XYZ file of C-alpha atoms in Angstrom:
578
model
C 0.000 0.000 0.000
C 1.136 3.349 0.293
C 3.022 4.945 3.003
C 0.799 7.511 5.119
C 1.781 11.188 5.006
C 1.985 13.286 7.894
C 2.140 10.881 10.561
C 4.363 13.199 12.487
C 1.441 15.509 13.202
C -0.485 15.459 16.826
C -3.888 15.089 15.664
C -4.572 11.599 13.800
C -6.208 12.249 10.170
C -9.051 10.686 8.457
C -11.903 9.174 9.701
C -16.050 10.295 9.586
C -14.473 13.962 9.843
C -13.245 13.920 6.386
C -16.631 12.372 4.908
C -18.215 15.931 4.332
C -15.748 16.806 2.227
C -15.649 13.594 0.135
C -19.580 12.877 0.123
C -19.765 16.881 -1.231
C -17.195 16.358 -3.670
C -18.981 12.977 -5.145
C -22.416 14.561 -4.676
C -21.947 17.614 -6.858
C -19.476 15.411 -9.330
C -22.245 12.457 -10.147
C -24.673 15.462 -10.289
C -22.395 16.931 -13.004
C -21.574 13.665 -14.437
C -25.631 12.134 -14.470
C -26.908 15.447 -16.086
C -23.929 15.700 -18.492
C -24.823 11.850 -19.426
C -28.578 10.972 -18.235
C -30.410 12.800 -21.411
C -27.741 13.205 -23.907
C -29.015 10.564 -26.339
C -31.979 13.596 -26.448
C -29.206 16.267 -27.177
C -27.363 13.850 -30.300
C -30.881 13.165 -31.685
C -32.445 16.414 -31.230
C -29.955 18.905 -31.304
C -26.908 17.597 -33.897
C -30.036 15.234 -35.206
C -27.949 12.277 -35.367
C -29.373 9.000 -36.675
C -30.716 6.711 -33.187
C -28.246 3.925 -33.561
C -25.570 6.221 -33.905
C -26.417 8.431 -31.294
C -27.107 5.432 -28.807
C -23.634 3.949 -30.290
C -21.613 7.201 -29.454
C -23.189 7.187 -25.590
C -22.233 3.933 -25.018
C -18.628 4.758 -27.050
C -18.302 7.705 -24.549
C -19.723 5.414 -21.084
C -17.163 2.609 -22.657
C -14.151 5.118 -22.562
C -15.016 6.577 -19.508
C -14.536 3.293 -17.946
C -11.614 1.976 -19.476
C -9.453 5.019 -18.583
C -9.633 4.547 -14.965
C -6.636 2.047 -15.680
C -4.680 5.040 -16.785
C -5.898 6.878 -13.910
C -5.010 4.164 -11.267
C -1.785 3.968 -12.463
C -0.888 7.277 -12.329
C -2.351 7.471 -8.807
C -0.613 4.253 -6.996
C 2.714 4.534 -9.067
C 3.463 8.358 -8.984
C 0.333 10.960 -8.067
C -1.475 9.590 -5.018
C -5.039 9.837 -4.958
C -5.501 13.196 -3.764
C -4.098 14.984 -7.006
C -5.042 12.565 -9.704
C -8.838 13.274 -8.633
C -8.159 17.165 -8.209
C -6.003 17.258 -11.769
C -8.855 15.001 -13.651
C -11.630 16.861 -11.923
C -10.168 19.857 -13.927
C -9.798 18.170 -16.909
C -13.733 17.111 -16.467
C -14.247 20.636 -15.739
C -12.750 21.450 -18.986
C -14.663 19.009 -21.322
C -18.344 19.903 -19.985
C -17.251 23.807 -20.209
C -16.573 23.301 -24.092
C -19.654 20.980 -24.680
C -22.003 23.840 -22.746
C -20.468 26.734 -24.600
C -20.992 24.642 -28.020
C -25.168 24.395 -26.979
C -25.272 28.020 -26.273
C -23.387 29.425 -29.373
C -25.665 28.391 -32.595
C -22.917 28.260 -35.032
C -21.900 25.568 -33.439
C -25.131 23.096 -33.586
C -27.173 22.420 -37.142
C -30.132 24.544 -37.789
C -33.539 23.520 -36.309
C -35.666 21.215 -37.728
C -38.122 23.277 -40.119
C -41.688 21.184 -39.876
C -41.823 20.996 -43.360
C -38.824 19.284 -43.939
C -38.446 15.533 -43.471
C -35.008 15.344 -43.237
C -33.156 17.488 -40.874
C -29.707 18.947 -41.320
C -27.032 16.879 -39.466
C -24.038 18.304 -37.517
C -20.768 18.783 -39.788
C -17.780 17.768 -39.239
C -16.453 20.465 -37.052
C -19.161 20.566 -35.093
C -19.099 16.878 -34.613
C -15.263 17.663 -33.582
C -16.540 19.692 -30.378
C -18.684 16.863 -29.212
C -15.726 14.564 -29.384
C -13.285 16.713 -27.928
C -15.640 17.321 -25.141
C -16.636 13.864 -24.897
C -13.096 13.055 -24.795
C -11.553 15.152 -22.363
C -14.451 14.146 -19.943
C -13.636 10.644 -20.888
C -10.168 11.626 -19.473
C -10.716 13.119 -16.245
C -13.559 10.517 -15.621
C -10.537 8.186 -15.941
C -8.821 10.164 -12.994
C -11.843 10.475 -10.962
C -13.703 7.120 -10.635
C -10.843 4.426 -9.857
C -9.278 7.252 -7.102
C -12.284 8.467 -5.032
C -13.867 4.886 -3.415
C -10.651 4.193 -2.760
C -9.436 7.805 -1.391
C -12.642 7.736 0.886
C -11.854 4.131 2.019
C -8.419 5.114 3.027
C -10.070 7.775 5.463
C -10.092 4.076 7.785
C -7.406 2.529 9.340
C -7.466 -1.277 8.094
C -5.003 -2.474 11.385
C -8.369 -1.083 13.315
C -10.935 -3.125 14.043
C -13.321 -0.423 14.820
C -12.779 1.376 11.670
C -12.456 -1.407 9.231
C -16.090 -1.967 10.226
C -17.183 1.465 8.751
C -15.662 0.638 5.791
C -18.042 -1.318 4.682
C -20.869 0.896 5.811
C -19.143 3.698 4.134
C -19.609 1.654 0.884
C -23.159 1.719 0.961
C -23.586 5.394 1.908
C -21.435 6.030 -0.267
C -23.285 4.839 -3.099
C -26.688 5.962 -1.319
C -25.301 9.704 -1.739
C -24.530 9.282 -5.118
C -27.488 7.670 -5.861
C -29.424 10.611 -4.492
C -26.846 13.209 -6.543
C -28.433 11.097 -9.303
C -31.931 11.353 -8.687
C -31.743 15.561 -8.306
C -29.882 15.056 -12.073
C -32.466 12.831 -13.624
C -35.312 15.172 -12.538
C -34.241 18.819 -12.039
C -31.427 18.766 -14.478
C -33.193 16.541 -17.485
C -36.537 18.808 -16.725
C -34.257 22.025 -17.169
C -32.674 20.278 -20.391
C -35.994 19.788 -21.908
C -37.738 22.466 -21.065
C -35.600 25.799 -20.638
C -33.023 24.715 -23.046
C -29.639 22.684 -23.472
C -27.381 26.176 -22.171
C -28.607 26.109 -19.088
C -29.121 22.652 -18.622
C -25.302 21.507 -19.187
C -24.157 24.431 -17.374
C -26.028 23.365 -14.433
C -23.436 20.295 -14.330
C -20.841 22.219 -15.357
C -21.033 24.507 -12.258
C -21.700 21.351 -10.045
C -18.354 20.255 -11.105
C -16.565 23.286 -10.390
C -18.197 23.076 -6.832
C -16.998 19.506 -6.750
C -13.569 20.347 -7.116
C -13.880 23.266 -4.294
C -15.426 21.060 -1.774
C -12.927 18.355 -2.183
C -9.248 20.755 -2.020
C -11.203 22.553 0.954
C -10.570 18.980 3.118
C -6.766 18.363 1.980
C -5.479 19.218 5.406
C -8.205 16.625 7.314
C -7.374 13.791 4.797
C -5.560 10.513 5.664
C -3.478 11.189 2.525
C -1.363 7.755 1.603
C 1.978 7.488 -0.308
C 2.200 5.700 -3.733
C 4.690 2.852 -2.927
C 5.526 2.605 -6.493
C 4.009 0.894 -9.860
C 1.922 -2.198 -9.004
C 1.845 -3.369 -12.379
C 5.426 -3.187 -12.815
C 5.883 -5.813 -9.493
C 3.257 -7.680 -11.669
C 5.191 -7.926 -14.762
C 8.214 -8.873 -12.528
C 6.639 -11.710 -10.977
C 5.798 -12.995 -14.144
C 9.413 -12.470 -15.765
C 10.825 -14.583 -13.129
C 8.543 -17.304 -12.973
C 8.832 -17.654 -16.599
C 12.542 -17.597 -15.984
C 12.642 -20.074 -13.635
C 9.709 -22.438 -14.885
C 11.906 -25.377 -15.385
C 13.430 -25.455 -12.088
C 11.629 -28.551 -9.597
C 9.217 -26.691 -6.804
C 10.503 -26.741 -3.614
C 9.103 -29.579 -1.002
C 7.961 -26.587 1.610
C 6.116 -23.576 0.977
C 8.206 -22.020 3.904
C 11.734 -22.371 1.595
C 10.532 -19.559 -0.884
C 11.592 -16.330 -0.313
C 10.386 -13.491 2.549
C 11.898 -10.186 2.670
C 9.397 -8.245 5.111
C 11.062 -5.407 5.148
C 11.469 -4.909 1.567
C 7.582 -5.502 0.951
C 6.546 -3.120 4.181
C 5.687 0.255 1.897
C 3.102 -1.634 0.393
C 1.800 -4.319 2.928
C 1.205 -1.991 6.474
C -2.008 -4.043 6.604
C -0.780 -7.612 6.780
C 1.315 -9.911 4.449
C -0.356 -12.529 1.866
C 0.375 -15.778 2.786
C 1.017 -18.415 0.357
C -1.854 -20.306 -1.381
C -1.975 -23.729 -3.484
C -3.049 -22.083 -6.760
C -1.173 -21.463 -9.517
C 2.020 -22.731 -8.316
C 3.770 -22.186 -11.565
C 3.766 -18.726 -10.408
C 5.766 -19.935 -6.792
C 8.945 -20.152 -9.115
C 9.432 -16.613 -9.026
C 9.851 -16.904 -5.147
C 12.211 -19.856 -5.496
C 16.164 -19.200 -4.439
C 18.897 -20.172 -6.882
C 22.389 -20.027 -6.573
C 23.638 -16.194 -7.465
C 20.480 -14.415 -6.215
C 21.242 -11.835 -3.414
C 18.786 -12.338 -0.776
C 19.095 -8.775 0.702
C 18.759 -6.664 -2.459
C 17.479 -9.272 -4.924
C 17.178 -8.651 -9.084
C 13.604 -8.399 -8.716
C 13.212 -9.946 -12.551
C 14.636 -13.171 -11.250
C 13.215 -12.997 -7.285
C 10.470 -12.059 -5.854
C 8.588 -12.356 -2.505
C 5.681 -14.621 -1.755
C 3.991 -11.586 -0.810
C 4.470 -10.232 -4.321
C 3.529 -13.513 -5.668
C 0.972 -13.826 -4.213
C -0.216 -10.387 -5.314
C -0.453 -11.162 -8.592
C -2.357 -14.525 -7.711
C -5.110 -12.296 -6.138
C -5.269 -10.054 -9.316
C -5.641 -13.558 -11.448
C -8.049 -14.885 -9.356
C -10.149 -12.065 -9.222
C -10.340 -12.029 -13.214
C -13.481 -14.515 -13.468
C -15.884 -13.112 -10.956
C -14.469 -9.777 -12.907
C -15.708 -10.474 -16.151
C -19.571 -11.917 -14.898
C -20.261 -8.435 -14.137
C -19.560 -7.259 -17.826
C -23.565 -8.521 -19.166
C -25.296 -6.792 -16.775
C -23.704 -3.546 -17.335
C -24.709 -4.796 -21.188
C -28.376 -4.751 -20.063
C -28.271 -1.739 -17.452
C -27.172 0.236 -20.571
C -30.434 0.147 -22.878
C -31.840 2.201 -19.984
C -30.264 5.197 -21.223
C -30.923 4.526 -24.465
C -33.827 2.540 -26.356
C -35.517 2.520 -22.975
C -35.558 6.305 -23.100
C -36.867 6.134 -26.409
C -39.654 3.870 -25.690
C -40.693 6.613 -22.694
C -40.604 9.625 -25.765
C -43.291 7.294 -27.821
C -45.582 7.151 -24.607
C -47.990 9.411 -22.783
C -45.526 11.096 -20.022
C -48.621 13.673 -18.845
C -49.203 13.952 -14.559
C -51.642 16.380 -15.538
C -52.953 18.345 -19.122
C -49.706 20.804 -18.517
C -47.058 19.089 -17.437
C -45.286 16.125 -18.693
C -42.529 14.331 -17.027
C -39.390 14.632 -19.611
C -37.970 11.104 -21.143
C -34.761 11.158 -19.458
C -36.064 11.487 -15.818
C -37.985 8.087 -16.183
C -34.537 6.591 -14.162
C -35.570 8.620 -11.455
C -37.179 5.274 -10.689
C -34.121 3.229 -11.175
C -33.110 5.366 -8.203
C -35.303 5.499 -5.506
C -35.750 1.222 -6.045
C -31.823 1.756 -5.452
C -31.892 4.081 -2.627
C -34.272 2.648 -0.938
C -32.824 -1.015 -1.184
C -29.542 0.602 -0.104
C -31.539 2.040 3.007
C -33.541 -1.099 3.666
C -30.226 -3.280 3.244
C -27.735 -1.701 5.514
C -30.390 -0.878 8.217
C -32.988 -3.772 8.409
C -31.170 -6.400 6.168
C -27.558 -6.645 7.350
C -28.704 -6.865 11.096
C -30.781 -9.622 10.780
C -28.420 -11.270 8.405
C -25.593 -11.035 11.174
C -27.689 -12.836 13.497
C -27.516 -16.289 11.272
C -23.736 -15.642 8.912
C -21.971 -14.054 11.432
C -20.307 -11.620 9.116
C -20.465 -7.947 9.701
C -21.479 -7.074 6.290
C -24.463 -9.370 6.496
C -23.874 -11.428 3.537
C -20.658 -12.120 1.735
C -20.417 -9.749 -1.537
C -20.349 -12.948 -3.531
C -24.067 -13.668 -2.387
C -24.796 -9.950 -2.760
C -23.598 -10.075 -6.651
C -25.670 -13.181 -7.266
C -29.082 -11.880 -6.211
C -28.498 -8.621 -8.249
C -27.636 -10.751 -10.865
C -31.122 -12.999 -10.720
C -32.657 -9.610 -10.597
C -31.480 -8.220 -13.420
C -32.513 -11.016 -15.436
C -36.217 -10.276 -14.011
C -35.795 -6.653 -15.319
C -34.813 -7.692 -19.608
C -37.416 -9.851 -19.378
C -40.442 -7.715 -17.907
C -38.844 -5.451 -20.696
C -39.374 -7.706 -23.358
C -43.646 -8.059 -22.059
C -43.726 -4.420 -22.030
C -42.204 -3.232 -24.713
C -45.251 -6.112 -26.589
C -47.997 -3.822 -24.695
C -46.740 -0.846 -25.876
C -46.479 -1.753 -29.663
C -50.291 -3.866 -29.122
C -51.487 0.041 -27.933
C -49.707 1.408 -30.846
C -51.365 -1.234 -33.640
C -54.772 -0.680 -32.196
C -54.670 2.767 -32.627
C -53.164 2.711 -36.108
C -49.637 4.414 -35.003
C -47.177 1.701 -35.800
C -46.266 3.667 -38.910
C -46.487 7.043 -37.095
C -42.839 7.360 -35.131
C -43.390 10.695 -33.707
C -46.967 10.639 -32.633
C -47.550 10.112 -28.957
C -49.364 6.624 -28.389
C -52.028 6.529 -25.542
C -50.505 4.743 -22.781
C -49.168 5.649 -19.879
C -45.579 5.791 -19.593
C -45.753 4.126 -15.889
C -45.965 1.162 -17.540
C -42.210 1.408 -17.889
C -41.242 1.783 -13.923
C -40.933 -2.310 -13.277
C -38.029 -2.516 -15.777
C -36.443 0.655 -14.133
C -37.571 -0.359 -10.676
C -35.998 -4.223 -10.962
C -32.308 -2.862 -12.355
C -32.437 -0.330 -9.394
C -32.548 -2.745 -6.924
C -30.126 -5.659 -9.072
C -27.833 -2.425 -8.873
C -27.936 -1.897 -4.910
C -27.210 -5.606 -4.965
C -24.650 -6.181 -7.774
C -22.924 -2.818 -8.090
C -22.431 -2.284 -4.620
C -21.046 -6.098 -4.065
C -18.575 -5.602 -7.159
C -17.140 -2.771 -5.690
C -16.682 -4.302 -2.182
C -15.495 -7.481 -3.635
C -12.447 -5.002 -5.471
C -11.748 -2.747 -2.581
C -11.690 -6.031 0.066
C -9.856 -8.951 -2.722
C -7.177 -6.091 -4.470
C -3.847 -6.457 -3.178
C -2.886 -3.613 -0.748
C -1.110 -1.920 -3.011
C -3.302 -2.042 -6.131
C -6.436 0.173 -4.356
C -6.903 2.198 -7.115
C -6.461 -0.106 -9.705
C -9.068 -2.798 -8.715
C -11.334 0.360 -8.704
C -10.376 0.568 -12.184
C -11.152 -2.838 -12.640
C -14.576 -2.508 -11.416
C -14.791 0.262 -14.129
C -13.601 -1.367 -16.674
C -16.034 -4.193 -16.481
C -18.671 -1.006 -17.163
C -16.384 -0.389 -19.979
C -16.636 -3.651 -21.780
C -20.555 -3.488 -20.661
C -20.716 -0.529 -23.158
C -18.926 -1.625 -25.994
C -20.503 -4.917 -25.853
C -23.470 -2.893 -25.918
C -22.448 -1.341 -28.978
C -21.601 -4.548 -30.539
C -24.570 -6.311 -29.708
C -26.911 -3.036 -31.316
C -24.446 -3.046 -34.511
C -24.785 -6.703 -34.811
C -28.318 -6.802 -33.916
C -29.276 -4.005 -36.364
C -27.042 -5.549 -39.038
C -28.423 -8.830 -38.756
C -32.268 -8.504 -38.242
C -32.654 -6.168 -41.573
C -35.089 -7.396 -43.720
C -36.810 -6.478 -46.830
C -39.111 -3.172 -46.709
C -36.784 -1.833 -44.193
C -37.641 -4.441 -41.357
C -35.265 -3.918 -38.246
C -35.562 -5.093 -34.874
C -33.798 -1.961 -33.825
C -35.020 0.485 -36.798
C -33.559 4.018 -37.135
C -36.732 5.606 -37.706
C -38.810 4.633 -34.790
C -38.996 1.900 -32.404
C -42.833 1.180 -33.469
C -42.041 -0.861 -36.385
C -38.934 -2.747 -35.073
C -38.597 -5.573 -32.405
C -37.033 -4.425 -29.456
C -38.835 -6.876 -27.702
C -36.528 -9.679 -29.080
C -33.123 -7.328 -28.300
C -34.273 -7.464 -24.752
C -35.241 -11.180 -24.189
C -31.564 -11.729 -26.412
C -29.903 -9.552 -23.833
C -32.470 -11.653 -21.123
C -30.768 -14.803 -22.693
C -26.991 -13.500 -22.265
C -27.682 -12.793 -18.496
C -28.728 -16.406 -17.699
C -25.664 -17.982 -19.747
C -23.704 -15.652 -17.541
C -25.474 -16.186 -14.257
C -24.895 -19.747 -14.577
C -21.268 -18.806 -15.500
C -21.235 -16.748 -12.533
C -22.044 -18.938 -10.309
C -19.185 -21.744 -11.201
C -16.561 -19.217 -10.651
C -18.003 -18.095 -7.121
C -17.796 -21.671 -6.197
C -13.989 -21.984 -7.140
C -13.199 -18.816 -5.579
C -10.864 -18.665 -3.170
C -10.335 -15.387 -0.678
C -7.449 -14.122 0.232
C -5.440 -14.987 2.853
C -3.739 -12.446 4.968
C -1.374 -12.303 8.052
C -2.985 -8.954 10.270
C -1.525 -7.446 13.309
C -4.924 -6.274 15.388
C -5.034 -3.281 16.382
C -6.724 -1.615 19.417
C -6.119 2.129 20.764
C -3.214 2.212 17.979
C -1.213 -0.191 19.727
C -0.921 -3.969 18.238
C -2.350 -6.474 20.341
C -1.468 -9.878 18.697
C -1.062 -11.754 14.856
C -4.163 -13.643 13.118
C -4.666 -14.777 9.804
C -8.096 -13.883 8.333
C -9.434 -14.630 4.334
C -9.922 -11.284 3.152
C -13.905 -11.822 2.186
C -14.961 -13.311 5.516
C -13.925 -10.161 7.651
């Protein structure tokens, strides 16, 4: 891990006195973030006119890139940065991106004309003023790639791991932490998309662009309360040089005892201050990097020929968390349409509370929230108690359980999706409307909360769980970067998103212009099928899911407990059963 700053200083840093700062800083960021995001598929279509599967393509382009450069960002922050400045630099660099793409709605020359009503084909953007949107895009793609993998993890760090006491507000600070955003999210999806629909596309990105300049204010105002850690160094570089060696060594006969490879404590302590891996059964191909030979200098070793078991076995844990890594890549698949052909299915229906107002499209995930929020609330106050009682475990359930039920849940959700999406178009036939795209059909748009209702809750169950399972099976020293991980399984989600719609759209063209996914409407096509396909996928992948949580095996670390700051005594624990 890395080394803690300031420990000189009297008063001790971090804990529930730094969570203003951070909860501020994530609630105005995911506010920015959400309303930048929630309704742009409105903006491409409407406001650069953009074709639907391109416009739904470039989201999930721009939610695919934003999730893969966390690795970048991770990197950066356990190798060289720290935490603290790779969220404050990419935070400006966020800032940066949404600035451009607000000034861009305001100024006219650079959007396409509006639509004229007698015209059936409306101008698209040109190439320049595509150029802004990916710029912008970009450079938000960038600082989201600073922001995301840091700020769990920066927020987790507040808590001392060698304390007993605080490691068990780590895990609550998990699920508040997501409860906060979640809430961030719900002001976005209402206020914000109302504001974007209804006052206009200036104001309603520079809404979120102000939010994120009062993100990056409320976070620097905490710097001198903040536990702020060290980077011990690349993490992916002792990777590689685990690897090199073993490969090096892989004819050499394993030794007859574990306890002959080689320990160097105190040239591991920068990054293991919680406890030291101890050597597991798996993957002993690997052990060969740890295995002496004549020549190698045991007190300042050629690390590309020796390594530690600790550092081994660091790059066992990253291995074996690769499975349970990649059954979370489907759901994101499925959580995606909601931003997407889900919004356009709530634009074709009858959005009216009463004859005036209407709620807008993009606000129908305000009910993917509160289903979240309010299993997050239910969970960590009713559910984890009672759970205790009969596991023992002081988060309830392990996050392997927690994944699985989100995952069963999600399934529900694409498939309710399928049945509705069939009431819709049966509304839309009997009224003659199936070959009228833009002409509001007469149902209610409620019909549309289960589907948003069921992924709120399979996300309070499966997001949440991921992100545990990261932060609690990621090698000390690799924080950051299994944060990244968790992002980049979002990542993939996306562009296998974008795959499946290409493929899907490519594939299902028929004569007369048959699609199930057509350009010009959804009334014609058969989303239907794309959601019981994408209903299919997620059982394949439960059942996958649930032969790799069977094999998996925790971690096991050495801990020195700690109480009133002093150590009391060695145990071993497996890192999921704390």
């Amino acid at each position: 891990m890395m080394g803690e700053k300031g420990s000189h200083v009297g008063r001790k840093k971090g804990g529930l006195i730094t969570m203003p700062f951070i909860f501020a800083n994530e609630a105005c960021e995911k506010l920015a973030v959400v309303g930048f995001g929630t309704n742009m598929i409105s903006y491409l279509t409407g406001e650069l006119h953009m074709p639907l599967t391109t416009a739904a393509n470039t989201l999930t382009n721009f939610g695919g890139t934003s999730s893969l450069t966390p690795l970048l960002g991770a990197f950066i922050s356990d190798a060289y940065a720290g935490r603290f400045w790779t969220i404050t630099v990419a935070s400006i660099i966020y800032q940066i991106g949404m600035t451009s793409l607000t000034i861009s709605a305001v100024l006219p020359s650079l959007r396409p004309p509006q639509c004229k009503p007698d015209h059936q084909v409306c101008q698209q953007a040109n190439s320049g003023q595509l150029a802004i949107l990916y710029i912008s895009l970009l450079l938000a793609a960038l600082g989201a790639g600073g922001i995301r993998p840091c700020v769990v993890a920066f927020g987790a760090d507040q808590f001392d791991e060698t304390d007993p006491e605080q490691k068990t507000k780590t895990w609550n600070y998990f699920n508040w932490y997501y409860f906060c955003m979640g809430a961030s999210i719900l002001v976005a999806v209402t206020v914000v998309v109302y504001i974007q629909d209804n006052i206009g596309w200036g104001w309603g990105l520079g809404i979120p662009t102000i939010a994120m300049f009062l993100s990056i204010v409320a976070f620097v105002m905490g710097y001198k309360l903040y536990r702020n850690l060290d980077p011990a160094g690349s993490p992916f570089t002792r990777l590689v040089q685990v690897s090199v060696a073993a490969f090096k060594k892989r004819n050499l006969r394993m030794v007859s005892d574990p306890k002959l490879l080689y320990e160097n404590e105190e040239m591991d302590a920068s990054f293991s201050v919680a406890g030291k891996l101890l050597h597991t059964k798996h993957m002993k191909f690997l052990d060969k990097a740890a295995i002496v030979t004549e020549g190698d200098d045991l007190k300042s070793p050629n690390l590309w020929r020796l390594n530690t078991v600790h550092r081994v076995e660091e790059l066992k844990s990253v291995i074996r968390m690769g499975p349970i890594w990649a059954a979370g890549i489907i759901l994101i698949t499925a959580y995606a349409q909601q931003n997407t052909f889900s919004l356009q299915q709530a634009k074709t229906m009858d959005r009216h509370l009463t004859r005036s107002f209407q709620i807008p499209a993009g606000s129908m995930s305000v009910f993917t929230m509160t289903s979240m929020l309010a299993t997050i609330a239910l969970y960590d106050r009713i559910f984890i108690p009672i759970a205790r009682k009969f596991t023992g475990l002081d988060r309830g359930i392990s996050f392997l359980h927690r994944m699985g039920i989100g995952f069963v849940i999600s399934i529900l959700a694409t498939l309710v999706a399928g049945f509705i999406e069939v009431k819709r178009k049966h509304v839309a036939s009997a009224h003659g409307l199936i070959n009228m795209p833009h002409t509001t059909i007469p149902i209610s748009v409620f019909w549309l909360v289960p589907q948003y209702s069921l992924h709120g809750i399979a996300e309070a169950f499966m997001s949440i769980g991921h992100l545990e399972f990261f932060y609690d099976q990621a090698p000390e020293s690799m924080k950051s970067s299994a944060m990244a991980l968790f992002w980049t399984s979002i990542s993939l989600g996306n562009y296998v998103s974008t795959l499946l719609v290409t493929l899907v759209h490519k594939f299902s063209a028929g004569p007369g212009g048959s699609n199930w996914l057509p350009d010009d409407g959804l009334n014609k096509g058969r989303l239907e099928y794309f959601n019981w396909l994408i209903t299919l996928l997620q059982i394949v992948n439960l059942v996958y899911y649930l032969f790799c949580a069977k094999l998996y095996t925790y971690k096991p670390i050495e801990i020195h407990s700690k109480a009133d700051g002093k150590p009391t005594g060695d145990g071993v624990e497996l890192g999921g059963h704390v």
